[in-house]
Coordinates of C-alpha atoms and ligand atoms in Angstrom, one line a residue:
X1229 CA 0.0 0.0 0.0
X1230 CA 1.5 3.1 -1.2
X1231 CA 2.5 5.7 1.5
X1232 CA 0.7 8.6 -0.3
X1233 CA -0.5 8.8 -3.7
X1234 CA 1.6 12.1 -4.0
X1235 CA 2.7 11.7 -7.4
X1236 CA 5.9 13.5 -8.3
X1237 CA 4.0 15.6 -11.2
X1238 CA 1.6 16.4 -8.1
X1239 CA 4.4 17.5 -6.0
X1240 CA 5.8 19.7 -7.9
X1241 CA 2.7 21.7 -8.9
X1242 CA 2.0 21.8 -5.4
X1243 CA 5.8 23.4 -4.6
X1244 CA 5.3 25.5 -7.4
X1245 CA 3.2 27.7 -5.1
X1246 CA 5.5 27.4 -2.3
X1247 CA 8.7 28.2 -4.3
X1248 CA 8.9 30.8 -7.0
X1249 CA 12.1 29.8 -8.4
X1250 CA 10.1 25.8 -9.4
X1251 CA 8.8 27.4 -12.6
X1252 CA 6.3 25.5 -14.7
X1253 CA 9.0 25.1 -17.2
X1254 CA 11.8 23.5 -14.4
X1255 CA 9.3 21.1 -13.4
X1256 CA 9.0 20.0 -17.2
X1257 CA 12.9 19.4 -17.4
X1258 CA 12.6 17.2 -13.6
X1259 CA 9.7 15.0 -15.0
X1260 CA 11.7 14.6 -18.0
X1261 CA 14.5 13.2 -16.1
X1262 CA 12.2 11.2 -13.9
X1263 CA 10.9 9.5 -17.3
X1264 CA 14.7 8.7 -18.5
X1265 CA 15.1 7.6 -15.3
X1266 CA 12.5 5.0 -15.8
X1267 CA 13.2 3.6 -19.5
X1268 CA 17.1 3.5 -17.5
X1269 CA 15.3 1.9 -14.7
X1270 CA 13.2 -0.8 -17.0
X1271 CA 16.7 -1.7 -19.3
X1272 CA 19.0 -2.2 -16.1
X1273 CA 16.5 -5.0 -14.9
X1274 CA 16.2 -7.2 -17.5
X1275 CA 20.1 -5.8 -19.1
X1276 CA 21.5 -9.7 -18.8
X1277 CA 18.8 -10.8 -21.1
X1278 CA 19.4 -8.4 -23.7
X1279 CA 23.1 -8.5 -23.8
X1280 CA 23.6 -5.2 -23.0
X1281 CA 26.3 -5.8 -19.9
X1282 CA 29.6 -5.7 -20.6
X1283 CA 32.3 -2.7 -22.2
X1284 CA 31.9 -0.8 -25.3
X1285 CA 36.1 -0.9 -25.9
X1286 CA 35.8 2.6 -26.0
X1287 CA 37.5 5.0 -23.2
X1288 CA 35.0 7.9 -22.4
X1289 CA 36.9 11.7 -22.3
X1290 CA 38.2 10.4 -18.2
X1291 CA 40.3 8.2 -20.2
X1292 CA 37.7 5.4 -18.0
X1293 CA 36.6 2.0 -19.7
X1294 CA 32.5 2.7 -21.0
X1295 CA 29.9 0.3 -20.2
X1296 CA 27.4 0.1 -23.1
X1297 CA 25.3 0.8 -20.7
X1298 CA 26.9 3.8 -20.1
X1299 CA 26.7 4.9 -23.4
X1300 CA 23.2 3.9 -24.0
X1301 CA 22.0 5.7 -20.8
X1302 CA 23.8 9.0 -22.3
X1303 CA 21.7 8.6 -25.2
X1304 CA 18.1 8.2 -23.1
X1305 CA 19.2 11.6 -21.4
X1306 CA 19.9 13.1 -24.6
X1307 CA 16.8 11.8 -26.7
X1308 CA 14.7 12.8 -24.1
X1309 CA 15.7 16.7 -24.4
X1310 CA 16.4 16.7 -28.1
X1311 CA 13.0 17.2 -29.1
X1312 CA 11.3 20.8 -30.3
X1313 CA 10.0 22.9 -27.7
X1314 CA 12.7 21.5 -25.3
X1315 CA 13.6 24.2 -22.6
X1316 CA 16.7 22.4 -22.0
X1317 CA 19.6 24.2 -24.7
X1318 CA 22.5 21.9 -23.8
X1319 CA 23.5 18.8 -22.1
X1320 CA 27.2 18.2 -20.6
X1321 CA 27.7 14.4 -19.6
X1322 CA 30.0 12.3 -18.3
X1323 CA 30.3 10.5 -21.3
X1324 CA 30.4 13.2 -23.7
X1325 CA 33.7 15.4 -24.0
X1326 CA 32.1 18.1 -25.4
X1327 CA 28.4 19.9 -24.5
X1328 CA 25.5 18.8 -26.6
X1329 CA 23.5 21.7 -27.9
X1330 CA 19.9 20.0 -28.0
X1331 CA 16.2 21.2 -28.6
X1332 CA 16.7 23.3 -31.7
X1333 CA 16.2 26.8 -31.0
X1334 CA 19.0 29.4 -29.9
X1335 CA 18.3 31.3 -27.2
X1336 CA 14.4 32.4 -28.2
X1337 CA 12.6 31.5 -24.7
X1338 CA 12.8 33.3 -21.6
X1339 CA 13.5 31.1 -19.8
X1340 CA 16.3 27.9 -20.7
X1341 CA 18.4 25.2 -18.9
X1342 CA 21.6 23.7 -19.5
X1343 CA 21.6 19.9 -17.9
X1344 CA 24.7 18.3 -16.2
X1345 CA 24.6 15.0 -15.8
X1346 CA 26.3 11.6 -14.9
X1347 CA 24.3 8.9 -16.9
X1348 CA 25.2 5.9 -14.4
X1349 CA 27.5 6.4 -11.9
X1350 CA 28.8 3.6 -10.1
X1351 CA 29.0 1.5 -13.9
X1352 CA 31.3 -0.6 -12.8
X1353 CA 29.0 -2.1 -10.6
X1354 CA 26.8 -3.4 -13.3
X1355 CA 28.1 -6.2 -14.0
X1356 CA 27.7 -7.6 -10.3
X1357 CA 24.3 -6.6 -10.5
X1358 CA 25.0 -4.0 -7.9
X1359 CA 23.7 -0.5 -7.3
X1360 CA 24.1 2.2 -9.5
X1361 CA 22.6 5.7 -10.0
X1362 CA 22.1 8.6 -12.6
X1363 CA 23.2 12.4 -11.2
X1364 CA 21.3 15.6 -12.7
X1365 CA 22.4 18.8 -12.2
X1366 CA 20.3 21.8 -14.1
X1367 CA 21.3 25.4 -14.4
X1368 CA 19.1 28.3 -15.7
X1369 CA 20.7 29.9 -18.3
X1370 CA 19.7 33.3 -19.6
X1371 CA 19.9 35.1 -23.3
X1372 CA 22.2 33.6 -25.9
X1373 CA 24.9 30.6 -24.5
X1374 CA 27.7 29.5 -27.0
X1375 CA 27.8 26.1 -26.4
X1376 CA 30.9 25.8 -28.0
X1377 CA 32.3 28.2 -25.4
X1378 CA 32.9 26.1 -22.2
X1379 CA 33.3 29.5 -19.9
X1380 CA 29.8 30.1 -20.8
X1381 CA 28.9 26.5 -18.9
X1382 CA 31.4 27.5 -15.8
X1383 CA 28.7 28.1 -12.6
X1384 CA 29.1 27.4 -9.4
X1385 CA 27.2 24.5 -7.3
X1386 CA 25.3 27.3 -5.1
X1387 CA 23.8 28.8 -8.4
X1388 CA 22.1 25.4 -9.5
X1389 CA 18.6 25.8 -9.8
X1390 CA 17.6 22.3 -9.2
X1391 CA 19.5 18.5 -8.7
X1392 CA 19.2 15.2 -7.7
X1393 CA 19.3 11.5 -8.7
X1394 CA 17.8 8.4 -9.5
X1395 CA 18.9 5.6 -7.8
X1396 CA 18.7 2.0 -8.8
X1397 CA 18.7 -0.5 -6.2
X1398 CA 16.1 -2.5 -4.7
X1399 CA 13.8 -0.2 -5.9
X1400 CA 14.0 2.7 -8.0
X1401 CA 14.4 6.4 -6.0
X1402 CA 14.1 9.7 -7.2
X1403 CA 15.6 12.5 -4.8
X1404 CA 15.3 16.2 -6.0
X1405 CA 16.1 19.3 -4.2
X1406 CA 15.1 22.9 -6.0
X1407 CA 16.2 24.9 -2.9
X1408 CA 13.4 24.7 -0.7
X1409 CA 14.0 20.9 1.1
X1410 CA 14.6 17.2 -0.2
X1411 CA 12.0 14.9 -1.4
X1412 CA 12.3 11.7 -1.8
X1413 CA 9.9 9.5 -4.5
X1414 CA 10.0 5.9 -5.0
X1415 CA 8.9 4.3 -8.6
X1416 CA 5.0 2.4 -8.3
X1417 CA 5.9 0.2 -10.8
X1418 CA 2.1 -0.5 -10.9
X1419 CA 1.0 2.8 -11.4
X1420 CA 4.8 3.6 -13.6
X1421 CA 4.9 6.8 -11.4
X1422 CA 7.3 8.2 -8.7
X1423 CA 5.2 8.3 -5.7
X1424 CA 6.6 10.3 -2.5
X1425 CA 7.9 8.5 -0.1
X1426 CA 9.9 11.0 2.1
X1427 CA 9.2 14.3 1.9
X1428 CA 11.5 17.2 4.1
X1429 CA 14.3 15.0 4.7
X1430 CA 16.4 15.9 7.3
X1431 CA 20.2 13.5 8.1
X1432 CA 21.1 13.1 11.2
X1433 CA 23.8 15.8 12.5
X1434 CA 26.2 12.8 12.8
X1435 CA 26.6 9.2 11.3
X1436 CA 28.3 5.9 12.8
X1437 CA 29.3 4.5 9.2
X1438 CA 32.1 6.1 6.4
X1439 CA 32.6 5.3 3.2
X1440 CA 36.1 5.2 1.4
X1441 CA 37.7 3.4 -0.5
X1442 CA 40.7 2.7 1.9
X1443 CA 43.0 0.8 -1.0
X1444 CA 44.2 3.8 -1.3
X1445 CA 44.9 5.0 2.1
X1446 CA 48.3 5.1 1.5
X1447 CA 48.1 7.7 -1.3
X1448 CA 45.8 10.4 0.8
X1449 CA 47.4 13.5 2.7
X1450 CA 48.4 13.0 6.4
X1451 CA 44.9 14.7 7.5
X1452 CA 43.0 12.2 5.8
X1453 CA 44.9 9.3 7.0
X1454 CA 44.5 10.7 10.8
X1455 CA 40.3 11.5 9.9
X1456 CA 40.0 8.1 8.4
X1457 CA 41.8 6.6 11.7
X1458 CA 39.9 8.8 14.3
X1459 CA 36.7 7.4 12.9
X1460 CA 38.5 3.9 13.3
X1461 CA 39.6 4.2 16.9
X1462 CA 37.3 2.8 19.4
X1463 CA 35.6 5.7 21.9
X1464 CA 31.8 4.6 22.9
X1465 CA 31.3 8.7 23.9
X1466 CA 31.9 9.4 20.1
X1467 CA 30.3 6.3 18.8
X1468 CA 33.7 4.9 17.5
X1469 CA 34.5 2.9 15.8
X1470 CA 32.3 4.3 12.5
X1471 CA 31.3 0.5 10.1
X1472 CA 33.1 1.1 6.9
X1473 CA 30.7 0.6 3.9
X1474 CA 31.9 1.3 0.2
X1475 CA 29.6 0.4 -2.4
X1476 CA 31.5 1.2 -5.5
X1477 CA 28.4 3.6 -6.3
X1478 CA 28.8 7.3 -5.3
X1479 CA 25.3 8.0 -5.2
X1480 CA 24.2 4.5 -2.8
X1481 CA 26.4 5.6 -0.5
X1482 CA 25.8 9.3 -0.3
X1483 CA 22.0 8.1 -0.3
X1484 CA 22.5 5.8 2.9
X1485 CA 23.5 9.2 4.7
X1486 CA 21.0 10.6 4.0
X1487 CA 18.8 9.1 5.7
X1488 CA 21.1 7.4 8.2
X1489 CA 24.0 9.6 8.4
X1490 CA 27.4 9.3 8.1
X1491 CA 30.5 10.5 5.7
X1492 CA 31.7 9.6 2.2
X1493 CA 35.3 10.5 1.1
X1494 CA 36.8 10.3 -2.1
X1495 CA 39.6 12.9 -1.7
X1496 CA 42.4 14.1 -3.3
X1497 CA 45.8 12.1 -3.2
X1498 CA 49.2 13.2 -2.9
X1499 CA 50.4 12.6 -6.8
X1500 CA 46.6 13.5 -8.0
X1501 CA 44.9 16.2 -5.3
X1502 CA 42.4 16.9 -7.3
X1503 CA 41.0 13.3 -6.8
X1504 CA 38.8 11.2 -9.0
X1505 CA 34.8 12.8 -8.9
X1506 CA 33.8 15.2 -10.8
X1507 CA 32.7 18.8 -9.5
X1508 CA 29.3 19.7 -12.2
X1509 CA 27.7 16.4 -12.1
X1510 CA 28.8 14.4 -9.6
X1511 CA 30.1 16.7 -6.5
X1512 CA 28.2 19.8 -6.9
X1513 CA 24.4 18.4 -7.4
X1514 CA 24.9 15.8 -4.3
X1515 CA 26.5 18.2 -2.3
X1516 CA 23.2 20.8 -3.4
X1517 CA 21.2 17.9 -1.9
X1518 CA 22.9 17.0 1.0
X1519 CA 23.2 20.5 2.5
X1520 CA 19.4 21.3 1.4
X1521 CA 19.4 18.5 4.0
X1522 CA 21.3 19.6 6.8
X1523 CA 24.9 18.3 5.8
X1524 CA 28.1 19.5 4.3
X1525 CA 30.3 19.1 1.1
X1526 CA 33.7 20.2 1.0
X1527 CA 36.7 19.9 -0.4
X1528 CA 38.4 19.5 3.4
X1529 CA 39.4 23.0 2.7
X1530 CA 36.7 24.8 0.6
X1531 CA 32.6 24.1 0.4
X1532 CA 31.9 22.4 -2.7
X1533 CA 29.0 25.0 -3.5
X1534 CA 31.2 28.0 -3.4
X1535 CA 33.8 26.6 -6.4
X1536 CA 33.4 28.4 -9.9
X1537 CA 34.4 25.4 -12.0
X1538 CA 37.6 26.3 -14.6
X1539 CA 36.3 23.1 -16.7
X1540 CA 33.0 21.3 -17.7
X1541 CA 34.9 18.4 -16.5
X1542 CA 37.3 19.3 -13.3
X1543 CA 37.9 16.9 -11.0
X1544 CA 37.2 17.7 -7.4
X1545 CA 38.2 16.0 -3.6
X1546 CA 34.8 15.2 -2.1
X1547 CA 34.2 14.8 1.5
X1548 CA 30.3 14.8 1.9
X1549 CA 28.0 13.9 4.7
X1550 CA 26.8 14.6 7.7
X1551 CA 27.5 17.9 9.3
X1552 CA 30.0 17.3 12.0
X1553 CA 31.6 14.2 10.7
X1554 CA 32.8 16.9 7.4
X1555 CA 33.4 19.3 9.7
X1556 CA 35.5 16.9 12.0
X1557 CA 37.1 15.7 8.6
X1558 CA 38.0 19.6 7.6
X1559 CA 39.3 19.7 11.3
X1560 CA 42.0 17.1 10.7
X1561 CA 42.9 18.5 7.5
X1562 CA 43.3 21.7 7.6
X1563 CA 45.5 20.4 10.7
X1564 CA 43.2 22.3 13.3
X1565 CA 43.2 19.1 15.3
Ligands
FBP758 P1 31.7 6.8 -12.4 O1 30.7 7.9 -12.5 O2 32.5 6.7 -13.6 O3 31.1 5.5 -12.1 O4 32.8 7.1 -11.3 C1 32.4 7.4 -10.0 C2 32.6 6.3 -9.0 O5 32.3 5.1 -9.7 C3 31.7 6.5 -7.8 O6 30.4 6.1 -8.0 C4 32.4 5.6 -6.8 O7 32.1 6.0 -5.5 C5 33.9 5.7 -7.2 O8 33.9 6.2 -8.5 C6 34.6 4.4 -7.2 O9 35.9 4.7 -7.5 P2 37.0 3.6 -7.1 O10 36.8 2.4 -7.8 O11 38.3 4.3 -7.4 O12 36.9 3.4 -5.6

């Protein structure tokens, strides 16, 4: 028995009159998503039967291996804003080194988006049948935008007008964020809607689990190395030791803070600071989500939100979570503690 029968096309009319900003036209580009997010959704569950696991043979512009699925997930998001009438101009993805003008007009609506987005994230899960996600990020863009011109695409993660995922476990989850709170919706497969599940969520201040993937302990700063062993040391006041859980999947593990708390960490290393996520689609819109629900993302030196971008593609150290385990983890190091 459903919850609510709060659809997520009812939802967002309803915060339309709550929040300015959710314009009729925004809420067209989040249902969008939540429809690409389905046909993804439907293909990943029955992917072994069509043959569509497996690698492409192709490196993507991160120089990583692409999963067809990878590459057909890209092309769902871009279908599904190529059309006329589109209020979305361009898309930049993970797997496409360049921007992709789409809709077909140039800069004759008031109103327009650009769309960042990771298609899967977490990919090389797939083939364990594991969790994996898809990462939006939209921007409104006003008057003419060269897509050609990546300094026209540069805007920082506090200037993102909405973001959110879809995440494909289990079941199939939808959480958005458009400034004014997080909702979470969960996909009726009956009905083939997102219904709301969990609506003002709110993480807990701090966590008792971190996620990191510690093969690579060895290469972090000396801060990180003393943040990942505080939260190892037993101390019952502190709830120490944290449980160490690393899915593979950025957006399952930031997802299982949010509702339970805790930290992720995938920061920079000594030979390679600038670490392995990326800031527009992957940092940026999770950190937008987390912090509309209480948390933090940082760099362990610099809020995520606050970065203007020098590249549709930077890399970026991520440290994301609950509020005073990011804090604690900016503590150790900036070498206040
Ligand atoms: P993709 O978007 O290419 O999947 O990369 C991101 C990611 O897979 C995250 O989801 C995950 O947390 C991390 O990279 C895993 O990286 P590693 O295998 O180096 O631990």
């Amino acid at each position: 028995m459903p919850l609510s029968s709060m659809t997520l096309a009812n939802h967002l009319l309803q915060q339309r009159t709550l929040h300015p900003g959710l314009t009729n036209d925004l809420s067209q580009v989040i249902q969008q998503i939540a429809l690409a997010g389905k046909v993804i959704g439907r293909e990943l569950s029955e992917a072994a039967l069509h043959g569509a696991l497996g690698l492409t043979g192709e490196t993507n512009v991160q120089g990583e291996a692409v999963q067809k699925l990878d590459e057909w997930a890209n092309e769902i998001f871009v279908q599904t804003f190529d059309g006329q009438g589109s209020v979305v101009r361009a898309i930049v993805s993970e797997e496409m080194d360049k921007p992709r003008e789409v809709g077909g007009h140039a800069g004759d609506r008031p109103e327009e988006y650009v769309l960042f987005v990771d298609p899967l994230d977490g990919s090389s899960n797939l083939d364990g049948n594991m969790t994996v996600g898809s990462i939006f990020s939209i921007h409104r863009v006003h008057g003419p935008l060269r897509t050609d011109v990546e300094t026209d695409l540069l805007k920082r993660g506090r200037d993102q007008v909405a973001a959110g995922y879809v995440l494909y476990g289990p079941g199939t989850v939808l959480v958005y964020t458009c400034g004014a709170g997080v909702s979470q919706f969960t996909l009726d497969r009956g009905m083939g809607e997102f219904v709301l599940s969990r609506s003002r969520l709110k993480m807990p201040a701090r966590g008792k689990v971190y996620s990191a993937n510690e093969s690579n302990y060895a290469k972090w700063p000396r801060g990180v190395q003393r943040f990942v062993d505080y939260l190892r040391d037993k101390d019952a006041a502190t709830g120490r030791p944290y449980a160490s859980r690393y899915s593979g999947c950025l957006v399952a593990d930031v997802h299982r803070f949010l509702t339970g708390g805790g930290v992720y960490l995938y920061p920079g290393e000594i030979s390679k600071p600038e670490g392995k996520l990326r800031l527009m689609y992957e940092a940026a819109p999770l950190g937008f989500i987390i912090e509309q629900a209480g948390g933090l993302a940082s760099t362990g030196t610099e809020r995520i939100g606050d970065i203007l971008p020098t590249a549709v593609h930077q890399r970026i150290p991520l440290i994301i979570g609950s509020h005073e385990d990011v804090s604690r983890a900016e503590e150790f190091i900036q070498d206040k503690r």
